[in-house]
Tab-separated table of C-alpha atoms and ligand atoms in Angstrom:
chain	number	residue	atom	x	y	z
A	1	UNK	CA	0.000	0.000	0.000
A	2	UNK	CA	1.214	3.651	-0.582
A	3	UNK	CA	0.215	5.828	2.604
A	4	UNK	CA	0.188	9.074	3.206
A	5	UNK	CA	1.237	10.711	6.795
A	6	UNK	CA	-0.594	13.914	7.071
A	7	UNK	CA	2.204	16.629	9.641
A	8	UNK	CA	5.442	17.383	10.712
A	9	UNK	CA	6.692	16.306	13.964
A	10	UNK	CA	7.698	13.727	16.465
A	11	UNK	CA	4.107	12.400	16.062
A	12	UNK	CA	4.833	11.869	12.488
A	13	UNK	CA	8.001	10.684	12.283
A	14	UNK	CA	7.103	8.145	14.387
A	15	UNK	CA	4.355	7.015	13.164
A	16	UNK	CA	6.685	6.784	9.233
A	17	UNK	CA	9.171	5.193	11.378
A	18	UNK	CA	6.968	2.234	12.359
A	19	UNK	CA	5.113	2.200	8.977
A	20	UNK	CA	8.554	1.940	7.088
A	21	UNK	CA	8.829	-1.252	9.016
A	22	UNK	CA	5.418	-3.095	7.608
A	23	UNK	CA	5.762	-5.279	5.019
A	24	UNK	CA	2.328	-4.129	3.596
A	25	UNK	CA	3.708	-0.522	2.678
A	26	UNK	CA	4.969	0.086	-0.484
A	27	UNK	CA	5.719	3.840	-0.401
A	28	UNK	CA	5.436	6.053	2.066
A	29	UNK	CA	5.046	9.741	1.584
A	30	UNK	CA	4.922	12.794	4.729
A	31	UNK	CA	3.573	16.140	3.980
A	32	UNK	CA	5.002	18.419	5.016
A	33	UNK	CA	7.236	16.691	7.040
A	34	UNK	CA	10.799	17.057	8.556
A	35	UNK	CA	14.220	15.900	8.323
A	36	UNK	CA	13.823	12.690	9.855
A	37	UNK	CA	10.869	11.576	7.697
A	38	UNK	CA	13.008	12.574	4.624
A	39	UNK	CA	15.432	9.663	5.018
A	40	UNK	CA	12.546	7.018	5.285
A	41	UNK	CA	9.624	8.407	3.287
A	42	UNK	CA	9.152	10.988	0.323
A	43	UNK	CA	8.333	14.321	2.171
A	44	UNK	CA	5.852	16.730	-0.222
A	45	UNK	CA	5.902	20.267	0.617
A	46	UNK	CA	1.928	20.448	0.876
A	47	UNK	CA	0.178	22.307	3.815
A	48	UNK	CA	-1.794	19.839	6.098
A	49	UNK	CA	-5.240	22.427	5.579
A	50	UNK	CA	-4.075	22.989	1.700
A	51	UNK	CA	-6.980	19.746	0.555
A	52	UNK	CA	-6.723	20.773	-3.036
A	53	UNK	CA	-2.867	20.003	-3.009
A	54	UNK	CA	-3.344	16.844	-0.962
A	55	UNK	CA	-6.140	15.773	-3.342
A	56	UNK	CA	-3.653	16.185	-6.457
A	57	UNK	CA	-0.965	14.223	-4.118
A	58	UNK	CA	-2.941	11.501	-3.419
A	59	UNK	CA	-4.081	10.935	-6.919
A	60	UNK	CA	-0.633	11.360	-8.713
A	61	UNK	CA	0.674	8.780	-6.492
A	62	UNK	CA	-1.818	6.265	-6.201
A	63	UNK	CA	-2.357	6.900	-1.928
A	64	UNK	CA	-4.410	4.098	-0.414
A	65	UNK	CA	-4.301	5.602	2.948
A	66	UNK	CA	-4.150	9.049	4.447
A	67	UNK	CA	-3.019	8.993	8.424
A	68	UNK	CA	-3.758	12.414	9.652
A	69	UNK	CA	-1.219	13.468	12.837
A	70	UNK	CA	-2.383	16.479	13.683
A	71	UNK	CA	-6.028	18.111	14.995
A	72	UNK	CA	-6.372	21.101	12.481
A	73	UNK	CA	-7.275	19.182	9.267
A	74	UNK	CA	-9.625	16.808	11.019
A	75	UNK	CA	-11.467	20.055	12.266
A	76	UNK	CA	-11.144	22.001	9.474
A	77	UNK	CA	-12.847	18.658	7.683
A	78	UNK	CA	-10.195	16.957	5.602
A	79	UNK	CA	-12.060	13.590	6.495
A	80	UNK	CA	-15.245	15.148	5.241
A	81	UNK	CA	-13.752	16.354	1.800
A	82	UNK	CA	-12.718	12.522	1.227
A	83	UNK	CA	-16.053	11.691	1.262
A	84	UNK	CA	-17.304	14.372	-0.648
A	85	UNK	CA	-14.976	13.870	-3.669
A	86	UNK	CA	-15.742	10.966	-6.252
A	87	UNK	CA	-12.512	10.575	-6.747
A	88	UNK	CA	-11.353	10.399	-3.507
A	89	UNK	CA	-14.249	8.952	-1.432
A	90	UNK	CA	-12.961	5.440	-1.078
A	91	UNK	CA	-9.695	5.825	0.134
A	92	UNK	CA	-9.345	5.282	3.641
A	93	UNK	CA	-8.580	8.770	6.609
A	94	UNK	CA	-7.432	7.759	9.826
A	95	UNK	CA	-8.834	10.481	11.642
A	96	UNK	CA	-12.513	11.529	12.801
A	97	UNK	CA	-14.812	13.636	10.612
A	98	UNK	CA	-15.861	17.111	11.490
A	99	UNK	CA	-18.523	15.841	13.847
A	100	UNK	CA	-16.229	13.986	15.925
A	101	UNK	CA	-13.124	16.388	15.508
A	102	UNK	CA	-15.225	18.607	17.678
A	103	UNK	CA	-14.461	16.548	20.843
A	104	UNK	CA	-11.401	18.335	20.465
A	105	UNK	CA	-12.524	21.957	18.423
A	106	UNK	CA	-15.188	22.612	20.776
A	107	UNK	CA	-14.846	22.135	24.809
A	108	UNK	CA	-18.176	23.384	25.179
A	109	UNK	CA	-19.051	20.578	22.750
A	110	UNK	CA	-17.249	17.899	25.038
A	111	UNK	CA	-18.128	18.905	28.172
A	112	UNK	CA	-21.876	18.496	26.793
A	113	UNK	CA	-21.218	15.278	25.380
A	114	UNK	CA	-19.269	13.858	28.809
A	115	UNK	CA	-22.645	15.163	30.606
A	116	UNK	CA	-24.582	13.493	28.369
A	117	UNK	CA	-23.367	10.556	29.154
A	118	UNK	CA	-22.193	10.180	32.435
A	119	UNK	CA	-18.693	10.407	31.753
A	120	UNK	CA	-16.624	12.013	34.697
A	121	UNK	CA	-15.382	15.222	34.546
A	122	UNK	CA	-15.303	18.667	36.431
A	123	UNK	CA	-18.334	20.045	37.073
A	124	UNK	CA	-18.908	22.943	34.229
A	125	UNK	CA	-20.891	26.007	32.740
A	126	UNK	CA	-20.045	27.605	29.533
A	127	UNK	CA	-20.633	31.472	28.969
A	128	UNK	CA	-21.116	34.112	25.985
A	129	UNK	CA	-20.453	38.048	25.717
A	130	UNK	CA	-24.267	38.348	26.037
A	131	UNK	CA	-24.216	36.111	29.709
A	132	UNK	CA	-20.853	37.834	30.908
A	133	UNK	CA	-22.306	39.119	34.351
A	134	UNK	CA	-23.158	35.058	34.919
A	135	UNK	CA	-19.963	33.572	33.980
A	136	UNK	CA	-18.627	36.465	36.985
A	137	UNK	CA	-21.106	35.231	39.319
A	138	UNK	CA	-20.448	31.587	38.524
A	139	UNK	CA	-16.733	32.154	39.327
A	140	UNK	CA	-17.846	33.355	42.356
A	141	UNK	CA	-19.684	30.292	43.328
A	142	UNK	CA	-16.637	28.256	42.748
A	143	UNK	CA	-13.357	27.909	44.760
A	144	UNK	CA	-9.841	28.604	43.820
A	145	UNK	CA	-7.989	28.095	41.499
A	146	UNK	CA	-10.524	28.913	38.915
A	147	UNK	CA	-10.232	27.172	34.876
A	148	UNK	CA	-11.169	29.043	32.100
A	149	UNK	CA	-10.671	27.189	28.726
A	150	UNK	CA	-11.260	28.670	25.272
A	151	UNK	CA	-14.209	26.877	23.678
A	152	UNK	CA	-12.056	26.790	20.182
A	153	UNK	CA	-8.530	25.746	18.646
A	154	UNK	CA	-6.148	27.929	20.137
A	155	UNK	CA	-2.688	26.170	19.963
A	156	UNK	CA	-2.510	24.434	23.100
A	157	UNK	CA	-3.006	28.124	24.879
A	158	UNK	CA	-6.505	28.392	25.230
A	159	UNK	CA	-6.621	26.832	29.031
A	160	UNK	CA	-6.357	29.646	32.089
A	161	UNK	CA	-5.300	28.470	35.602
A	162	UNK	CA	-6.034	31.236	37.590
A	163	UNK	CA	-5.380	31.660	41.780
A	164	UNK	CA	-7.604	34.830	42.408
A	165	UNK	CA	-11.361	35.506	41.529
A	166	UNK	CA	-10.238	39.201	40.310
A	167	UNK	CA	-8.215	37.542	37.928
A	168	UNK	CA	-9.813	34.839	37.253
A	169	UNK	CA	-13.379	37.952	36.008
A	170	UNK	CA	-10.733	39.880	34.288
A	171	UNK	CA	-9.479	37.259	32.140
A	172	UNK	CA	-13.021	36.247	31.522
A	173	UNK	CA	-14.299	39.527	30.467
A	174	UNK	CA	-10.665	39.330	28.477
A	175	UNK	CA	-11.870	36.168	26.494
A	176	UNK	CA	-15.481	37.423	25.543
A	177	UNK	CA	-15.572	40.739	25.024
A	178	UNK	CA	-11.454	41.319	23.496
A	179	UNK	CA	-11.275	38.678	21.879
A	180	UNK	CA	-8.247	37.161	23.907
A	181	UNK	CA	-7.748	33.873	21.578
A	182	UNK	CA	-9.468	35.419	18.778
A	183	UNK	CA	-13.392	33.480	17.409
A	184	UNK	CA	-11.780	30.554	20.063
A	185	UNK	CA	-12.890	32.363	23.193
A	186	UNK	CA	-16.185	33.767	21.624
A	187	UNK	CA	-17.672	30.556	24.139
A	188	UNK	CA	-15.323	30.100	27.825
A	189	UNK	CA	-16.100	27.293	29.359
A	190	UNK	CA	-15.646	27.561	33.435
A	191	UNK	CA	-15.014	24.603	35.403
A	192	UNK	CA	-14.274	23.012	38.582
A	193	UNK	CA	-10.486	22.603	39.045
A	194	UNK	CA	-9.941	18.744	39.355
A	195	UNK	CA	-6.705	17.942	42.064
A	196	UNK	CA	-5.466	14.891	41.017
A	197	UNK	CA	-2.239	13.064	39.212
A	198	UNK	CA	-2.575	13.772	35.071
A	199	UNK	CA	-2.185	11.017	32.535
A	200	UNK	CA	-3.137	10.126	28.983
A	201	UNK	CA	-4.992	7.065	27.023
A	202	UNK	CA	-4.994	6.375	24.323
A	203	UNK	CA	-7.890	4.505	22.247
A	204	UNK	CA	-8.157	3.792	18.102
A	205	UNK	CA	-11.349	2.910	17.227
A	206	UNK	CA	-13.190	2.244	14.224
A	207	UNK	CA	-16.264	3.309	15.381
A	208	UNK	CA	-17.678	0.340	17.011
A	209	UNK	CA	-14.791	-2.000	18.620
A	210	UNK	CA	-11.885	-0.506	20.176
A	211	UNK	CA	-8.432	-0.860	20.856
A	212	UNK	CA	-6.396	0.680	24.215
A	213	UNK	CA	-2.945	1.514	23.354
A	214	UNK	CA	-0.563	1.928	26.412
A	215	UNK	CA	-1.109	5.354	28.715
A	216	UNK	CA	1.040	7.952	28.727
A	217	UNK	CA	2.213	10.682	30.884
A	218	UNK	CA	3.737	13.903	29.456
A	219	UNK	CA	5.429	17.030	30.668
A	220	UNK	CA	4.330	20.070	29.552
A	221	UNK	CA	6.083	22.958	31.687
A	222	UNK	CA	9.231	24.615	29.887
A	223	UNK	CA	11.189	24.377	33.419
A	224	UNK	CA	12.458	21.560	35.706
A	225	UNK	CA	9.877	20.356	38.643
A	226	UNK	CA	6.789	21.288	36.503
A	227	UNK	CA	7.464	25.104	36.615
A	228	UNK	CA	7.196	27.999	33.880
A	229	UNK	CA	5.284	28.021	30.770
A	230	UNK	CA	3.065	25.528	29.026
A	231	UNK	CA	4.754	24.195	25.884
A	232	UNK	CA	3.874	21.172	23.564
A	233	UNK	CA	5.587	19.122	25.815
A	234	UNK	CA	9.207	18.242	26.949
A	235	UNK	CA	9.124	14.494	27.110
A	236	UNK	CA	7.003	11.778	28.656
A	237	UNK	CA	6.845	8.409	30.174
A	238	UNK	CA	4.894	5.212	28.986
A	239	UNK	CA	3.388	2.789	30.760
A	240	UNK	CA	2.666	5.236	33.745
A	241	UNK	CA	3.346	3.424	36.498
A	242	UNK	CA	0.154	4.551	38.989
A	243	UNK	CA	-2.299	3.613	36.037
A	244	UNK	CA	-2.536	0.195	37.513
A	245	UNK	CA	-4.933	-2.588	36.631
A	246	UNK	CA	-7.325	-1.405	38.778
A	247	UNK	CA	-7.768	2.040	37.511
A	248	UNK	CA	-7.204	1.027	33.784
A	249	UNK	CA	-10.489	-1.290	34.599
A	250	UNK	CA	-12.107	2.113	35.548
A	251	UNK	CA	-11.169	4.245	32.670
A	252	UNK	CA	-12.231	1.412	30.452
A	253	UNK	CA	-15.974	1.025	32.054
A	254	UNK	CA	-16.394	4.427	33.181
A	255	UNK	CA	-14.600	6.486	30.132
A	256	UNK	CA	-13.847	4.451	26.857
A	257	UNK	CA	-17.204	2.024	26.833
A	258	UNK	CA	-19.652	5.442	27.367
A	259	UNK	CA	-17.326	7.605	24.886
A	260	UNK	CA	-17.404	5.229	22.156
A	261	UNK	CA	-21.082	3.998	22.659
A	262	UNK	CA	-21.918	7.912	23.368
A	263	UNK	CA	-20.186	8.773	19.779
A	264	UNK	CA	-22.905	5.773	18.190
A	265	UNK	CA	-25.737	7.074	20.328
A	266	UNK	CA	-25.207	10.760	18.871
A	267	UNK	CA	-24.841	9.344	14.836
A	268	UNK	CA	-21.189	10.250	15.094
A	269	UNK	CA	-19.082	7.663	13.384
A	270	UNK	CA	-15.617	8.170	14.321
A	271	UNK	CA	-12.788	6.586	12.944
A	272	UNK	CA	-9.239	6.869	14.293
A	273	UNK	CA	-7.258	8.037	17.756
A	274	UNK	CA	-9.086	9.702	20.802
A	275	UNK	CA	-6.597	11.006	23.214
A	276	UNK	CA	-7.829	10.914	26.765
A	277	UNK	CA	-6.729	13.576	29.163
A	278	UNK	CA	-7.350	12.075	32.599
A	279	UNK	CA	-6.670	13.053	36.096
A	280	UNK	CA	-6.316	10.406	38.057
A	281	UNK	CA	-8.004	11.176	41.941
A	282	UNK	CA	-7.608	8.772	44.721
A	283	UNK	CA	-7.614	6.110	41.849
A	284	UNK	CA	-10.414	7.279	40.207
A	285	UNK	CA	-10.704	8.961	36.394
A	286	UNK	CA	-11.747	12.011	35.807
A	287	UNK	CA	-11.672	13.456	32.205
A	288	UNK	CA	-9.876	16.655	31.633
A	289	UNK	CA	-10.295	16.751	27.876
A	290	UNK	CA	-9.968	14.797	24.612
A	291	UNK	CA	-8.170	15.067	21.552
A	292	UNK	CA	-8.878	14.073	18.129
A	293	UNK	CA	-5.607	12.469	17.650
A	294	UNK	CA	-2.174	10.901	18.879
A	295	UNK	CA	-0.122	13.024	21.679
A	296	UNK	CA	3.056	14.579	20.687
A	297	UNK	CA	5.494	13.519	22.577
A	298	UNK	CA	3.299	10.452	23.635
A	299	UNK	CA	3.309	8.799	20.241
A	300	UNK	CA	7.469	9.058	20.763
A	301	UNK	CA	6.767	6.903	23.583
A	302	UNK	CA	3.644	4.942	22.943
A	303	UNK	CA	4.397	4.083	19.073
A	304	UNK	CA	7.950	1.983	19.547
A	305	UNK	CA	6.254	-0.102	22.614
A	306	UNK	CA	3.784	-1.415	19.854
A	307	UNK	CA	5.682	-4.711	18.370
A	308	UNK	CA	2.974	-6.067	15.770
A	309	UNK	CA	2.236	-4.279	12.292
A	310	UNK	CA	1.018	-0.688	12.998
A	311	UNK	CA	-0.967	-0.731	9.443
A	312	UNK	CA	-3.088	-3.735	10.288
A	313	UNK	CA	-4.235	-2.062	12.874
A	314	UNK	CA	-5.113	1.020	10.918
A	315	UNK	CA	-6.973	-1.459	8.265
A	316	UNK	CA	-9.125	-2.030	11.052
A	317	UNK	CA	-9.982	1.039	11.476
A	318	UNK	CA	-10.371	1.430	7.746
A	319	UNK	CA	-12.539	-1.813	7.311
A	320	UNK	CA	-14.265	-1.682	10.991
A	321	UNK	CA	-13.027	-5.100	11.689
A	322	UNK	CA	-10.480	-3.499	14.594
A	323	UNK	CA	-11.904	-6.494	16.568
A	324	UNK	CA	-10.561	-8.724	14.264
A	325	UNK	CA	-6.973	-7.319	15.215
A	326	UNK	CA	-4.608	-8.290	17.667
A	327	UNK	CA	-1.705	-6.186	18.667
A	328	UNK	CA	1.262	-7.066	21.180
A	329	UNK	CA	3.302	-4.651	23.591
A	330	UNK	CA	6.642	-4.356	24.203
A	331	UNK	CA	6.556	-4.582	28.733
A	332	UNK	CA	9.504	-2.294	28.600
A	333	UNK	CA	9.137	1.261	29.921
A	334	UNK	CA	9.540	3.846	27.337
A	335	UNK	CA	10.996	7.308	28.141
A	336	UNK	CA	11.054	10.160	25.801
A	337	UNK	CA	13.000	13.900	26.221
A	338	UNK	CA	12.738	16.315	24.171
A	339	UNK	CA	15.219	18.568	22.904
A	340	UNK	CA	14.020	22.056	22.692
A	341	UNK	CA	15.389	25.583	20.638
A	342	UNK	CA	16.809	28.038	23.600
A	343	UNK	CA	13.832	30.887	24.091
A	344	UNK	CA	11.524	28.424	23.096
A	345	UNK	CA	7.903	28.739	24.416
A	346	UNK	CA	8.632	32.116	23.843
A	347	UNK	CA	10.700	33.517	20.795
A	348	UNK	CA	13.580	31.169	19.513
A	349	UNK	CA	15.796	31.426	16.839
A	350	UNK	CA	15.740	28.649	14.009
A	351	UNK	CA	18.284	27.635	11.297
A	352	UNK	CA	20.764	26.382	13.917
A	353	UNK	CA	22.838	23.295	12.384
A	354	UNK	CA	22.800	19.730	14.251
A	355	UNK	CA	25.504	17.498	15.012
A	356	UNK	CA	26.047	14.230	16.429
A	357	UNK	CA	23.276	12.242	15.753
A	358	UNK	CA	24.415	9.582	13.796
A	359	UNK	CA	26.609	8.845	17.375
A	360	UNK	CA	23.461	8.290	19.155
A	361	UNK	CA	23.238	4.251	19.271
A	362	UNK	CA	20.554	3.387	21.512
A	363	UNK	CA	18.024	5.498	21.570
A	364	UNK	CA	15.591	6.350	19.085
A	365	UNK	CA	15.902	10.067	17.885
A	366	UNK	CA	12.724	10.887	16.244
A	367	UNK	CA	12.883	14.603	14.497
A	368	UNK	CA	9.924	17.268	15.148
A	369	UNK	CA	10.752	20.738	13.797
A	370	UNK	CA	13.988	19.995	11.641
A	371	UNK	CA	14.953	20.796	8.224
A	372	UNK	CA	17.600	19.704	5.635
A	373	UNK	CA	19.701	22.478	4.040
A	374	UNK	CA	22.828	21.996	1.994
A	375	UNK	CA	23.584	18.288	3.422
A	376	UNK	CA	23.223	19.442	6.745
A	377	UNK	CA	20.049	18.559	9.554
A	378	UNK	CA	19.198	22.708	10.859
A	379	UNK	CA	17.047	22.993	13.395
A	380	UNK	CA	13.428	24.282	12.397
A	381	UNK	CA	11.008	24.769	15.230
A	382	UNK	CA	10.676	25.106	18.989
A	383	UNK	CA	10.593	21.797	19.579
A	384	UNK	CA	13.423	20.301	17.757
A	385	UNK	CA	13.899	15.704	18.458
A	386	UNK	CA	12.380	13.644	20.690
A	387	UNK	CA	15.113	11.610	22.255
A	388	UNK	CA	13.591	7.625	22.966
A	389	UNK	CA	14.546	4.913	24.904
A	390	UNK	CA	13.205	1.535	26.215
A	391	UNK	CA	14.505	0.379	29.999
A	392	UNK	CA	13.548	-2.366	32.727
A	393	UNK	CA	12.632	0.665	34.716
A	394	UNK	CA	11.795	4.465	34.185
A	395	UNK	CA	15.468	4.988	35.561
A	396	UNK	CA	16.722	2.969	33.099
A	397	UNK	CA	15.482	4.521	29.912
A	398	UNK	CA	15.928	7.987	30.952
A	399	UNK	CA	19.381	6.973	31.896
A	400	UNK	CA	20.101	5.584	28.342
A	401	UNK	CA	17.931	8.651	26.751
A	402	UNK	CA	20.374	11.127	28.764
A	403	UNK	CA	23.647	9.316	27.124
A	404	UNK	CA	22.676	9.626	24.055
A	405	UNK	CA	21.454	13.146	24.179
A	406	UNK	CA	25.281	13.977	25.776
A	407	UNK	CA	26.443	12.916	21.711
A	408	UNK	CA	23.833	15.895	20.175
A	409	UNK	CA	24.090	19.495	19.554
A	410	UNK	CA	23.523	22.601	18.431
A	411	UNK	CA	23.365	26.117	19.649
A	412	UNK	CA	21.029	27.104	22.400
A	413	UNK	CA	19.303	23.670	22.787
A	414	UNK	CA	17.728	23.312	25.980
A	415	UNK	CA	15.477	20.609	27.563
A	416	UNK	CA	14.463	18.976	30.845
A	417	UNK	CA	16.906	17.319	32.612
A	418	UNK	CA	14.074	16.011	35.343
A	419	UNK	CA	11.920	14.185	33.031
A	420	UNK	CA	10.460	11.267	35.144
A	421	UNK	CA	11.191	13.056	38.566
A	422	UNK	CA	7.365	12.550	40.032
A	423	UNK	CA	7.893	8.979	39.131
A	424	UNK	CA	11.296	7.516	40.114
B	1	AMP	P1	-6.816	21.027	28.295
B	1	AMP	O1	-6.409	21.731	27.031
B	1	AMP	O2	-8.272	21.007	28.556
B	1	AMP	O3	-6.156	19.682	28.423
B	1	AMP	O4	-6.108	21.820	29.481
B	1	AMP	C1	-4.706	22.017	29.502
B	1	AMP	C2	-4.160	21.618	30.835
B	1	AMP	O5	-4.755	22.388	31.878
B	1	AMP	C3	-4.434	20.177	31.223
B	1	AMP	O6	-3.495	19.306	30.681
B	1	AMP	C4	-4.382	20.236	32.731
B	1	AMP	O7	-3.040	20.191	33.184
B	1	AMP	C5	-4.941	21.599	33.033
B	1	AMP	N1	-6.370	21.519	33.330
B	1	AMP	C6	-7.386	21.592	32.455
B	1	AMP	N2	-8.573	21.480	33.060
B	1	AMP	C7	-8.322	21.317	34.369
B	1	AMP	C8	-9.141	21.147	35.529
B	1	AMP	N3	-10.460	21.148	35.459
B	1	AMP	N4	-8.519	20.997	36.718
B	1	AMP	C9	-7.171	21.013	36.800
B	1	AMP	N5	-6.343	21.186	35.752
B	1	AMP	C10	-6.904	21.335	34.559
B	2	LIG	N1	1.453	16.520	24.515
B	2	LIG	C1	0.149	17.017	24.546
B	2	LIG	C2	-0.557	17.020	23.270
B	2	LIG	O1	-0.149	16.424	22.289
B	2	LIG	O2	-1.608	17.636	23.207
């Protein structure tokens, strides 16, 4: 089969990285994608929201499959214009269509569809311009810290933490009536603040049957011991050791049946990843959010613990016979770090050349925003490689992911040296 990876970061390369290794796929292609995915696929310089270009793509080279990394094109519909095309309509998208991409577009959408049915999650009200002096008064009924999230797509930056109610009203009133993340904060949705331990699942389904893939826990603050600015994330850990059998059993009854049997109840039929943001309180799941698609860096860490053939899984999907799949797991622990441009959340300078990672031996270094210029790997983006590595322990595999990292450079790159610490 000739597939198609739809981005241009860790996410992706990992997900070409395992591909590259099916027998099934013929050629592989990544738009845009990066440095990495350029020495084991055929990367097309085609914007992920361009679906004119990806429609001409996909035709000239005969695509059977498009895998879609990240959340903008599955919002924006990409799944939809498939299915709208004659031409393109039978070729398989991993990745919901615009009804389902809205668990992730819309938090007032999935905080309606958790109520709905009986999924837990903080308690909730969502406000307009026009309901203002309510969404004050609601923050008033509530106790600090107060959460104020965006309704819309706003880059990972739409989520507000606040400590004091005068805040907490001012950035409101910020949101709805300036505009604050732009037609993303035109609905805020205020909600209980859940205390608790934070970890990810991850499910692919196609619709009807299921699959869990291993949990995941990122970390998303710039600085050492969880502190400073939110960023994409700096590395993260998989399996997560406090997810234990017990609470996995309760994420599966209490989350995953209802969110999948809630998607058939409400005619959505979704096809592909659904990230689940959890915190986990005195062993018990609450859901902080979902995504549409794979975590980046948790693919980096989720992705090289699967053994069996990542594309017969995704012919599940494609066919909805997932239950007709089997997959097996590598026990091993996998830990990720990622290697970051100096500045970066903030402003960071690109273009910076890379050495030493053809040194790196055992580790996986999967590439995120890197470019190829004049024979030489440049640095491209804030976030730059994900370093990987599997261990017996957590200790183990950061250990080995820290060697190798000692072989790479280039100027101003930064990352977590603490990656782990809450679980060690
Ligand atoms: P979200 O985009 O909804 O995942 O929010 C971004 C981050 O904010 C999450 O990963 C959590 O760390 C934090 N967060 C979101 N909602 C809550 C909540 N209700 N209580 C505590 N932390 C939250
Ligand atoms: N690492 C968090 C995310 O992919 O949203």
């Amino acid at each position: 089969m000739n597939i198609l990876i739809l981005g241009a970061g860790g996410r992706e390369h990992a997900f070409a990285l395992k591909l590259s290794q099916s027998k099934k796929v013929n050629q592989l292609f990544v738009a845009p994608g990066n440095a990495g995915t350029a020495a084991i696929a055929k990367n097309i310089d085609v914007n992920v929201t361009d679906f004119k270009s990806i429609k001409s793509l996909v035709l000239k080279e005969g695509i059977d499959m498009v895998i879609v990394g990240p959340e903008v094109p599955l919002v924006a519909g990409i799944h939809d214009f498939f299915l709208a095309d004659d031409a393109l309509k039978k070729i398989p998208v991993i990745g919901p269509k615009k009804d389902g991409a809205l668990l992730e577009g819309s938090k007032d959408f999935s905080k309606q569809f958790m109520k709905s049915h009986n999924i837990p999650t903080a308690k909730y009200q969502s406000f307009t311009k026009d309901n203002l002096a309510e969404g004050k008064t609601f923050l008033e009924s509530l106790q600090a810290p107060y959460v104020l999230k965006a309704d819309g797509l706003a880059a990972g930056k739409g989520v507000l933490i606040l400590n004091s109610i005068d805040e907490a009203k001012n950035e409101l009133e910020e949101m709805l009536s300036n505009n604050k993340f732009g037609e993303a904060s035109s609905t805020v949705v205020i909600e209980e603040f859940l205390d608790g331990i934070e970890l990810s699942v991850f499910v692919l389904t196609d619709g009807q049957h299921y699959k869990i893939l291993p949990s995941a826990k990122d970390y998303k603050r710039i600085g050492e011991g969880d502190t400073g600015l939110n960023t994409g994330g700096m590395g993260a850990i998989s399996p997560v050791p406090f997810a234990n059998d017990d609470f996995l059993l309760k994420v599966e009854q209490q989350v995953i049946k209802p969110t999948i049997q809630g998607l058939q109840e409400d005619g959505i039929d979704y096809t592909g990843f659904i990230f689940i943001g959890l915190m986990n309180i005195n062993n018990n799941p609450f859901v902080v959010e979902y995504n549409v698609r794979m975590g980046d860096p948790e693919t980096e860490v989720v992705i090289p613990r699967i053994e069996s053939d990542l594309l017969d899984l995704f012919e599940g999907v494609a066919h909805k016979n997932l239950h007709e799949k089997s997959f097996s797991l590598n026990p091993k622990t996998a830990a990720t770090v990622m290697l970051v441009s100096g500045g970066y959340p903030e402003n960071y300078e690109k273009n910076k050349k890379i050495s030493g990672i053809e040194k790196v031996e055992n580790s996986i270094v999967y590439h995120a925003g890197t470019n190829q210029k004049n024979g030489e790997i440049i640095t491209n983006g804030g976030r730059v490689m994900a370093i990987t590595s599997l261990g017996n322990t957590i200790h183990e595999a950061l250990e080995i992911s820290y060697k190798s990292i000692e072989n790479i450079h280039f100027d101003k790159m930064n990352y977590r040296k603490d990656i782990g610490f809450d679980l060690v």
